[in-house]
PDB file of C-alpha atoms in Angstrom:
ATOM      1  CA  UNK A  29       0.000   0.000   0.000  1.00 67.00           C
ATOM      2  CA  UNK A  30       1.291   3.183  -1.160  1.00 76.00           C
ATOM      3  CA  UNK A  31       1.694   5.577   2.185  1.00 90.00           C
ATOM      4  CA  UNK A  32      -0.435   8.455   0.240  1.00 94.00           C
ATOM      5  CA  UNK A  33      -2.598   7.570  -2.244  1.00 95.00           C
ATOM      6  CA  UNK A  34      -4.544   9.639  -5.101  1.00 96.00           C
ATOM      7  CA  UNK A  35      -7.072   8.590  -7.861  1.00 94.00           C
ATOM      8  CA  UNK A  36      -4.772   9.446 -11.349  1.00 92.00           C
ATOM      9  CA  UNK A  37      -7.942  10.751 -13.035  1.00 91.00           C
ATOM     10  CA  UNK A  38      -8.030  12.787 -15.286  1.00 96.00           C
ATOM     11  CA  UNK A  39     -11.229  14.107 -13.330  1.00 97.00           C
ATOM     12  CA  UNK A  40     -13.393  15.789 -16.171  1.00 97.00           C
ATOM     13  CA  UNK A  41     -15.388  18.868 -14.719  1.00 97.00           C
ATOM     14  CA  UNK A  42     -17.541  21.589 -16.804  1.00 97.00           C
ATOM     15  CA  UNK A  43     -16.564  25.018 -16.223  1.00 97.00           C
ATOM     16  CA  UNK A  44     -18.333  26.612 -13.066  1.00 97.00           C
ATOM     17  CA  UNK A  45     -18.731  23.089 -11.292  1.00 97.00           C
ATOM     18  CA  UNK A  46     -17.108  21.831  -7.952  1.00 97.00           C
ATOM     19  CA  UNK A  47     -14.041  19.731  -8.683  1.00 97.00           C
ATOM     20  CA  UNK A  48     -13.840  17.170  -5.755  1.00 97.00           C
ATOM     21  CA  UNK A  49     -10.387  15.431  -5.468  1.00 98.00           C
ATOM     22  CA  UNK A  50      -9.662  12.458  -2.544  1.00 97.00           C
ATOM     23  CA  UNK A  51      -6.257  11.741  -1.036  1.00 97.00           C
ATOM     24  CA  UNK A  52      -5.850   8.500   1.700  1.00 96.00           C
ATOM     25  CA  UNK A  53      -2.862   7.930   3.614  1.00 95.00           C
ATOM     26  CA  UNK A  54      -1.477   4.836   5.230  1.00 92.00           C
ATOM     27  CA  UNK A  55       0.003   6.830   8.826  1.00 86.00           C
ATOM     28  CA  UNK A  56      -2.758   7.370  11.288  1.00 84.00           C
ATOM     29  CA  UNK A  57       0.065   9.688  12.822  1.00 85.00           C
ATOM     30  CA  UNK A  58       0.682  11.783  10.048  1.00 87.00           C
ATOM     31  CA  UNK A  59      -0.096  15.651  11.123  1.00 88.00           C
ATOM     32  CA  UNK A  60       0.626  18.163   8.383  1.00 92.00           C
ATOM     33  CA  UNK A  61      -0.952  17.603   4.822  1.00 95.00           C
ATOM     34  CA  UNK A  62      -0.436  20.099   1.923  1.00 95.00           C
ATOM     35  CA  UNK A  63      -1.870  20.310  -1.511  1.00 97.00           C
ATOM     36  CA  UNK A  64       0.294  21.725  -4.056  1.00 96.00           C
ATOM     37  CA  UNK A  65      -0.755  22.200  -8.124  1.00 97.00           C
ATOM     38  CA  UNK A  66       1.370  21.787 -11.031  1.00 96.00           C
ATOM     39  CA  UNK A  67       0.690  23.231 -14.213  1.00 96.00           C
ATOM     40  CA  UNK A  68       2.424  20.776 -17.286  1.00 93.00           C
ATOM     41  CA  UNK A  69       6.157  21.261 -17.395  1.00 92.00           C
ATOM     42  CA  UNK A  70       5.915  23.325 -14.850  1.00 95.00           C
ATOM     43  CA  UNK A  71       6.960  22.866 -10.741  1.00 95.00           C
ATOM     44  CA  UNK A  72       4.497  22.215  -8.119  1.00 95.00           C
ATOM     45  CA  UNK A  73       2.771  25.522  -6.016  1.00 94.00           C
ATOM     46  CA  UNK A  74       1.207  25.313  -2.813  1.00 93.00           C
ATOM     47  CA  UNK A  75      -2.371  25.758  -2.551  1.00 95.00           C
ATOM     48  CA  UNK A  76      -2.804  25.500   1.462  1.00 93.00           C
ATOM     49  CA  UNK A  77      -1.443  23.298   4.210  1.00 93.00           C
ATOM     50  CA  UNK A  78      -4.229  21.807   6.588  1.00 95.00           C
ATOM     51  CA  UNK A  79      -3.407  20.311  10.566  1.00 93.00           C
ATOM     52  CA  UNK A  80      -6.591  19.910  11.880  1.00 93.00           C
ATOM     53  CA  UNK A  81      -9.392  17.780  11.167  1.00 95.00           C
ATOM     54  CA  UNK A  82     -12.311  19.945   9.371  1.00 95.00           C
ATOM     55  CA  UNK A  83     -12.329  21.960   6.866  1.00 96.00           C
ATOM     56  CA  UNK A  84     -10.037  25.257   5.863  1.00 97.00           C
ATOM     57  CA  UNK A  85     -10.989  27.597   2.904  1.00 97.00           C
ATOM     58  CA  UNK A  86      -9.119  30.120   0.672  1.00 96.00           C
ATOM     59  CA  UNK A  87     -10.762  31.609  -1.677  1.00 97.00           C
ATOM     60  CA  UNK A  88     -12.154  29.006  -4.436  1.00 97.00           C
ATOM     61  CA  UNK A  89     -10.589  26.149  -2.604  1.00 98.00           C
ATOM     62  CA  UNK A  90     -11.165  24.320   0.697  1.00 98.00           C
ATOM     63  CA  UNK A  91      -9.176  21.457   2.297  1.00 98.00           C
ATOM     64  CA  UNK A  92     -10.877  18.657   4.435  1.00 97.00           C
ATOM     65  CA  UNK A  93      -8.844  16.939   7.298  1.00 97.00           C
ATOM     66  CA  UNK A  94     -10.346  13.719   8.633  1.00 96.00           C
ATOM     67  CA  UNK A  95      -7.522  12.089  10.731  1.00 93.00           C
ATOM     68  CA  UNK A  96      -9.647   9.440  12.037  1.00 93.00           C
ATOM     69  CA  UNK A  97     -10.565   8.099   7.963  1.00 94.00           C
ATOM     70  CA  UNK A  98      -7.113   8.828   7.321  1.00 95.00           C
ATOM     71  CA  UNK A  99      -7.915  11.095   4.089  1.00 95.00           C
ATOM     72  CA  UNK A 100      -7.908  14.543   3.021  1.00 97.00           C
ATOM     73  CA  UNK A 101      -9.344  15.936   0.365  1.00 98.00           C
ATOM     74  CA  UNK A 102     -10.018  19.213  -2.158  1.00 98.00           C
ATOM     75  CA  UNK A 103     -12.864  21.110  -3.298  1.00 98.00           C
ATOM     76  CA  UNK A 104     -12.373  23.579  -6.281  1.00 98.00           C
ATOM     77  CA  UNK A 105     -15.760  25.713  -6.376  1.00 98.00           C
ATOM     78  CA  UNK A 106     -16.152  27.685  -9.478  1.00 98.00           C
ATOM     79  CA  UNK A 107     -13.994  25.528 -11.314  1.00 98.00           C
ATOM     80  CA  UNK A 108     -12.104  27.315 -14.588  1.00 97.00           C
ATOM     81  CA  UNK A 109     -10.144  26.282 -17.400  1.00 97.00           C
ATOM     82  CA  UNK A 110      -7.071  27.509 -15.722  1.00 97.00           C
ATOM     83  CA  UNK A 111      -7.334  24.754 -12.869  1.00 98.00           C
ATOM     84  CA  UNK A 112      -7.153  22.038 -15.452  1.00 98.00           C
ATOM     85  CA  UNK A 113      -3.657  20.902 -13.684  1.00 97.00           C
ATOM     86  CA  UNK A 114      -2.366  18.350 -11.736  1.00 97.00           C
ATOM     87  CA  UNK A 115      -2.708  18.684  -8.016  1.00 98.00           C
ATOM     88  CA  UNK A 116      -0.429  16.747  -5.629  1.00 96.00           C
ATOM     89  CA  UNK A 117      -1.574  15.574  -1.849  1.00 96.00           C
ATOM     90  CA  UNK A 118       1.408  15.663   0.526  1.00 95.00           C
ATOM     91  CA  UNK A 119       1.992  14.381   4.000  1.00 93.00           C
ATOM     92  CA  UNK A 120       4.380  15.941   6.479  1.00 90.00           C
ATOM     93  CA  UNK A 121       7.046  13.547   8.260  1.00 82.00           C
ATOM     94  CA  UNK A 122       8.073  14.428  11.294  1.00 71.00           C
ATOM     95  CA  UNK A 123      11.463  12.776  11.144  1.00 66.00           C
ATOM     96  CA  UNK A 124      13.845  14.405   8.438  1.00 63.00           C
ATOM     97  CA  UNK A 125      10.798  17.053   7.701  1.00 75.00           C
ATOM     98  CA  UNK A 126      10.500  15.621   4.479  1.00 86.00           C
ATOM     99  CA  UNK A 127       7.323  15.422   2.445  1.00 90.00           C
ATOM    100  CA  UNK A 128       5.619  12.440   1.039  1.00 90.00           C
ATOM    101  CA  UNK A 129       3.928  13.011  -2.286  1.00 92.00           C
ATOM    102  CA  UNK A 130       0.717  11.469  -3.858  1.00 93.00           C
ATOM    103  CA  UNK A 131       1.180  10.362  -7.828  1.00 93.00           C
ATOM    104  CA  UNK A 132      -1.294  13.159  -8.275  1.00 95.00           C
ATOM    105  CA  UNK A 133      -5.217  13.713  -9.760  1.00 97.00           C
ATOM    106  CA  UNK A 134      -4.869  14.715 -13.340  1.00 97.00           C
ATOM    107  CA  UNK A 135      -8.293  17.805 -13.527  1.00 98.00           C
ATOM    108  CA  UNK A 136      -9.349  18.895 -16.644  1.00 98.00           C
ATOM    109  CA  UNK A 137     -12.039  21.893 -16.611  1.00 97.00           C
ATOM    110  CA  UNK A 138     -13.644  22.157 -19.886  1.00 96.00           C
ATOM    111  CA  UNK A 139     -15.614  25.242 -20.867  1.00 92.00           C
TER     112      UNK A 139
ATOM    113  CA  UNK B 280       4.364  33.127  -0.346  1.00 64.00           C
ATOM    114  CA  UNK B 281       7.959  32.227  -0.237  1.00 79.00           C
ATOM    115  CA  UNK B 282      10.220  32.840  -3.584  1.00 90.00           C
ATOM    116  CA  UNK B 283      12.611  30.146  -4.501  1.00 94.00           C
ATOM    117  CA  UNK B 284      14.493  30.515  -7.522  1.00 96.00           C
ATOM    118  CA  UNK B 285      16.686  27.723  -9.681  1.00 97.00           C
ATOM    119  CA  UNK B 286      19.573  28.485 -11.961  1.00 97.00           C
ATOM    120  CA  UNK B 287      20.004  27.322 -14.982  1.00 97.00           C
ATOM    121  CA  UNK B 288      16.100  27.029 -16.283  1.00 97.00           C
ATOM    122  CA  UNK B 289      17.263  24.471 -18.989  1.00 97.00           C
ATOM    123  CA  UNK B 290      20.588  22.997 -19.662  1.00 97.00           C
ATOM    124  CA  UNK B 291      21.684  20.613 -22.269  1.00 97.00           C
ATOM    125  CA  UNK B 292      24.888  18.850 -22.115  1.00 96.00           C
ATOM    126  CA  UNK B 293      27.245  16.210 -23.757  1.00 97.00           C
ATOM    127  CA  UNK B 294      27.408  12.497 -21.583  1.00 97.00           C
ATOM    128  CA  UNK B 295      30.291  12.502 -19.334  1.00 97.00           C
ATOM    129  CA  UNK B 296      29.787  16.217 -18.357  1.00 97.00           C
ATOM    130  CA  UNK B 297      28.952  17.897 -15.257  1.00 97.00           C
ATOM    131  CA  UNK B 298      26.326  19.694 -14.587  1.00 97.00           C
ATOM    132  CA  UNK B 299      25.590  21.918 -11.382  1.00 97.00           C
ATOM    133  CA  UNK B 300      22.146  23.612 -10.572  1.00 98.00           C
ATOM    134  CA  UNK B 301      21.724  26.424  -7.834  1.00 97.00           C
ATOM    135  CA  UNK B 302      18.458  26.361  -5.858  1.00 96.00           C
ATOM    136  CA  UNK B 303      18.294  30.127  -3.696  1.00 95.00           C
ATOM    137  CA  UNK B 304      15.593  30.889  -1.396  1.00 92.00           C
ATOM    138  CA  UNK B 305      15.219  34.764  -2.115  1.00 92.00           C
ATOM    139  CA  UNK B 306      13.000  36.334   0.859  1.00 87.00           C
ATOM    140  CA  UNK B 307      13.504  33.637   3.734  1.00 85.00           C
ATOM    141  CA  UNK B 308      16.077  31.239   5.118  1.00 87.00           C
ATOM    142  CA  UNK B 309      16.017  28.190   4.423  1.00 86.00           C
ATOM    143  CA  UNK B 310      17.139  25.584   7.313  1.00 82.00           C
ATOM    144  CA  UNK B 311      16.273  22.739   5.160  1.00 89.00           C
ATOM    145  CA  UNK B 312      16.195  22.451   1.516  1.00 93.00           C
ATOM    146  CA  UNK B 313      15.140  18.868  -0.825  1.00 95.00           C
ATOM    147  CA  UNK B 314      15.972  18.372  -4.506  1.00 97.00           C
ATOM    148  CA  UNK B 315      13.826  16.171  -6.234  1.00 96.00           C
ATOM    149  CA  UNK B 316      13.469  14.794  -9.509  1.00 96.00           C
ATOM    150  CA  UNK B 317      10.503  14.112 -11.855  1.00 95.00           C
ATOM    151  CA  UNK B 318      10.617  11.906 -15.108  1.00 93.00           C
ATOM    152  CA  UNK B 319       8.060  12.687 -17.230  1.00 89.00           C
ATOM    153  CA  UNK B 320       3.830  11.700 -16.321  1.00 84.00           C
ATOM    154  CA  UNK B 321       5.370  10.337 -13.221  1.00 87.00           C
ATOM    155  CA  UNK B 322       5.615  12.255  -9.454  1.00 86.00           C
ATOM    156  CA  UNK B 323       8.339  13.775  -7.689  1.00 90.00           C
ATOM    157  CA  UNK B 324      10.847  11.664  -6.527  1.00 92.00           C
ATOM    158  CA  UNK B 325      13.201  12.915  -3.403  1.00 93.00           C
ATOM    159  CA  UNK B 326      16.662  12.806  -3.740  1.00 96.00           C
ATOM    160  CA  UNK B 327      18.007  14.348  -0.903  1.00 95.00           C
ATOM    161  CA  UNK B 328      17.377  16.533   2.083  1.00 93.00           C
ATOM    162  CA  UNK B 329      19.802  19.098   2.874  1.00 90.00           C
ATOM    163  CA  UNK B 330      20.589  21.476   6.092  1.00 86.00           C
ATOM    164  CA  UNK B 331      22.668  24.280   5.601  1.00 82.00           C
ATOM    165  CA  UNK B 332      26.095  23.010   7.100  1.00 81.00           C
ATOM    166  CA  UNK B 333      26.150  19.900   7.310  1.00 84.00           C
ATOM    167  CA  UNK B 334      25.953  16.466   4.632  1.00 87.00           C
ATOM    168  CA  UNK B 335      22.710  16.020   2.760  1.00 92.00           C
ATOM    169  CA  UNK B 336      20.962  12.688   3.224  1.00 93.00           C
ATOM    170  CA  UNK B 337      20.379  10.933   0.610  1.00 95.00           C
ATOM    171  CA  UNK B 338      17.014   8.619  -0.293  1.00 94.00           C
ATOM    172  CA  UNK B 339      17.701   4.872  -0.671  1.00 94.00           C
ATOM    173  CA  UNK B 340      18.908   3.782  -4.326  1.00 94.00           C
ATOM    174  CA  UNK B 341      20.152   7.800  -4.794  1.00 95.00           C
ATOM    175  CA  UNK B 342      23.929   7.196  -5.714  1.00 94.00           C
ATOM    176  CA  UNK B 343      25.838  10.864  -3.501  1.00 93.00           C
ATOM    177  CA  UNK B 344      29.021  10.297  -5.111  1.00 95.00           C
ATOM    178  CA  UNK B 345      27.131  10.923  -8.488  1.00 96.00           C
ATOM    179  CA  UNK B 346      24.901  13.701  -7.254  1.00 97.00           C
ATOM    180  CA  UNK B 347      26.655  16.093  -5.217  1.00 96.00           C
ATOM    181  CA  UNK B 348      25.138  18.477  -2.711  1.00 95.00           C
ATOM    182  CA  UNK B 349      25.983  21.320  -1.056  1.00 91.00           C
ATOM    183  CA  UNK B 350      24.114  23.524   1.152  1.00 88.00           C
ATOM    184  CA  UNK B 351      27.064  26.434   1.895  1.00 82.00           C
ATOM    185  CA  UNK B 352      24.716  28.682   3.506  1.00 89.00           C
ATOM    186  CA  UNK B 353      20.809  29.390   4.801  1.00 88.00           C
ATOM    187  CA  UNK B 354      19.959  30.808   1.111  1.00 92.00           C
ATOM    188  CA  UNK B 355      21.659  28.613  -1.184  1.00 93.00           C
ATOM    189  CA  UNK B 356      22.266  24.589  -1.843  1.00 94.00           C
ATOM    190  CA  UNK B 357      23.779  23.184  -5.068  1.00 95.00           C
ATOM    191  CA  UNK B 358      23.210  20.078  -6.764  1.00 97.00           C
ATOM    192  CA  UNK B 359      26.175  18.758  -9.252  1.00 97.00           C
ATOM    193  CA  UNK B 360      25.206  15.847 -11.462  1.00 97.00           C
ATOM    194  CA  UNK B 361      28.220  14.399 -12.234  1.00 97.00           C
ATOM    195  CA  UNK B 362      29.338  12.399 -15.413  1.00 96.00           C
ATOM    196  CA  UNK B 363      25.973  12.882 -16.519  1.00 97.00           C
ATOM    197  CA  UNK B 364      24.279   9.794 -18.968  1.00 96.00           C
ATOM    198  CA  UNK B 365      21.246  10.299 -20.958  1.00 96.00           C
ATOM    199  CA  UNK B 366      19.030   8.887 -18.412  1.00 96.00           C
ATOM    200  CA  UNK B 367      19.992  11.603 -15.888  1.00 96.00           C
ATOM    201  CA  UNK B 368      17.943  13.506 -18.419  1.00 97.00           C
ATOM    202  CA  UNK B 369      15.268  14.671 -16.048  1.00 97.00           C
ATOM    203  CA  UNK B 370      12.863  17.486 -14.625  1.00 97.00           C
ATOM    204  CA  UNK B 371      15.576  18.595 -11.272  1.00 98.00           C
ATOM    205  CA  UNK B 372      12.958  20.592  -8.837  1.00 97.00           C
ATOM    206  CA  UNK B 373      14.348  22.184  -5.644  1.00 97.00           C
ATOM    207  CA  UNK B 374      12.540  23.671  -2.005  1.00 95.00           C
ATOM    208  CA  UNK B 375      12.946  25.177   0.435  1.00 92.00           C
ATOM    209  CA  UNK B 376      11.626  24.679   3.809  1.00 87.00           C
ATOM    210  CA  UNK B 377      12.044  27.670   6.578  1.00 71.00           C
ATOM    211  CA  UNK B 378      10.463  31.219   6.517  1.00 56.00           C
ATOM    212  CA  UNK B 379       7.082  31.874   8.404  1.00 53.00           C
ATOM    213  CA  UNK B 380       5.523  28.619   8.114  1.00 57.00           C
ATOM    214  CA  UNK B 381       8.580  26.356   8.886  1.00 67.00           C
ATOM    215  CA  UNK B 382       6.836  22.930   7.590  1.00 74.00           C
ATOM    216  CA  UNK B 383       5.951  23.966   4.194  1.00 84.00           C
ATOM    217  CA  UNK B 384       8.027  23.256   1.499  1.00 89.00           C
ATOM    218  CA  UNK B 385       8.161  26.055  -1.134  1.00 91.00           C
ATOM    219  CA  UNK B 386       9.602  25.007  -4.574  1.00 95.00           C
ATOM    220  CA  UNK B 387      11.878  26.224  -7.171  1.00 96.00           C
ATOM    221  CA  UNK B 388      11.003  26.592 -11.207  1.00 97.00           C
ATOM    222  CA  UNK B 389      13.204  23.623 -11.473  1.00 97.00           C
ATOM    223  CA  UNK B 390      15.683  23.019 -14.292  1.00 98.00           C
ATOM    224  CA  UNK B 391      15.320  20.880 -17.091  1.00 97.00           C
ATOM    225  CA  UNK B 392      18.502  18.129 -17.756  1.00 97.00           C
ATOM    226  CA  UNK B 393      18.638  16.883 -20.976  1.00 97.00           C
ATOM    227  CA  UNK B 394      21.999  14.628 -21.723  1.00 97.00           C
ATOM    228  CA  UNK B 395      23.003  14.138 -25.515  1.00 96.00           C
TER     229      UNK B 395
END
């Protein structure tokens, strides 16, 4: 079992809908999760960082924490072409502070 | 958000040849930075973690002698490929880790290897 996992996709979703993307994880003590997107060719940028269970919003996007189901997730509301990307769960460790990575959700927003 | 730059964007280079990429963190220090790599449709892969001053550790089945890392001071870490083959030819990515929010990684553009 991978220690994060993520559904490949790609996740089709018409312009103006709510993109809904799922990430598990394997550590019931993982703490810190992040999402990060990354545009084609291009390197990964942070979206938000979530460490509690519930849910935290910025802007067009929220993160859900639920430690106990081990899984995190993101909403895109509003959904635009420009999102089509592919976004990357990540789980903090706390020994060597490195980050595990997801294989990533491929989301394509068509008009 | 943090600004992490990477020098050279894109470098192309004859086998056997060295390469080295600089990874800067521009507005913060950085007391930890990672180099990754990504072959193409696939994730990022770590390579190493570095902290300023001291040797980088190095994931399993990542050869050090062959990539080379230095992390001289809280703003800038190096990565040398050395004797670089064709399938070094890869998507090198860089962050940072420090600043405000000390657990989030913030990344470079990342530099694109290509060996002839």
């Amino acid at each position: 079992q991978k220690e994060v996992e993520q559904n490949s996709g790609p996740l089709s979703v018409p312009e103006g809908a709510i993109a809904s993307l799922n990430c598990t994880y394997s550590d019931r003590g993982s703490q810190s999760f992040f999402w990060y997107r990354q545009y084609s060719g291009k390197s990964p940028e942070l979206i938000m960082s979530i460490y509690s269970n519930g849910d935290k919003e910025d802007g067009r996007f929220t993160a859900q924490l639920n430690k106990a189901s081990q899984y995190v997730s993101l909403l895109i509301r509003d959904s635009q072409p420009s999102d089509s990307a592919t976004y990357l769960c990540a789980k903090g460790e706390a020994a060597g502070n490195k980050l595990t990575f997801g294989g990533g959700t491929r989301v394509l927003v068509k008009p | 958000g943090a600004v992490v730059s990477q020098h050279p964007s894109r470098v192309i280079c004859k086998s056997g040849t060295s390469v080295k990429i600089e990874c800067r963190s521009l507005d913060f220090q950085a007391t930890t930075m990672f180099w990754y790599r990504q072959f193409p449709k696939q994730s990022l892969m770590l390579m190493a973690t570095s902290n300023e001053g001291s040797k980088a550790t190095y994931e399993q089945g990542v050869e050090k002698d062959k990539f080379l890392i230095n992390h001289a001071s809280l703003t800038l870490s190096t990565l040398t490929v050395t004797s670089a083959h064709p399938e070094d030819s890869s998507f090198y990515i860089c962050s940072a880790r420090g600043g405000r929010t000390t657990e989030t990684q913030y990344f470079g553009p990342g530099t694109r290897l290509l060996v002839l």
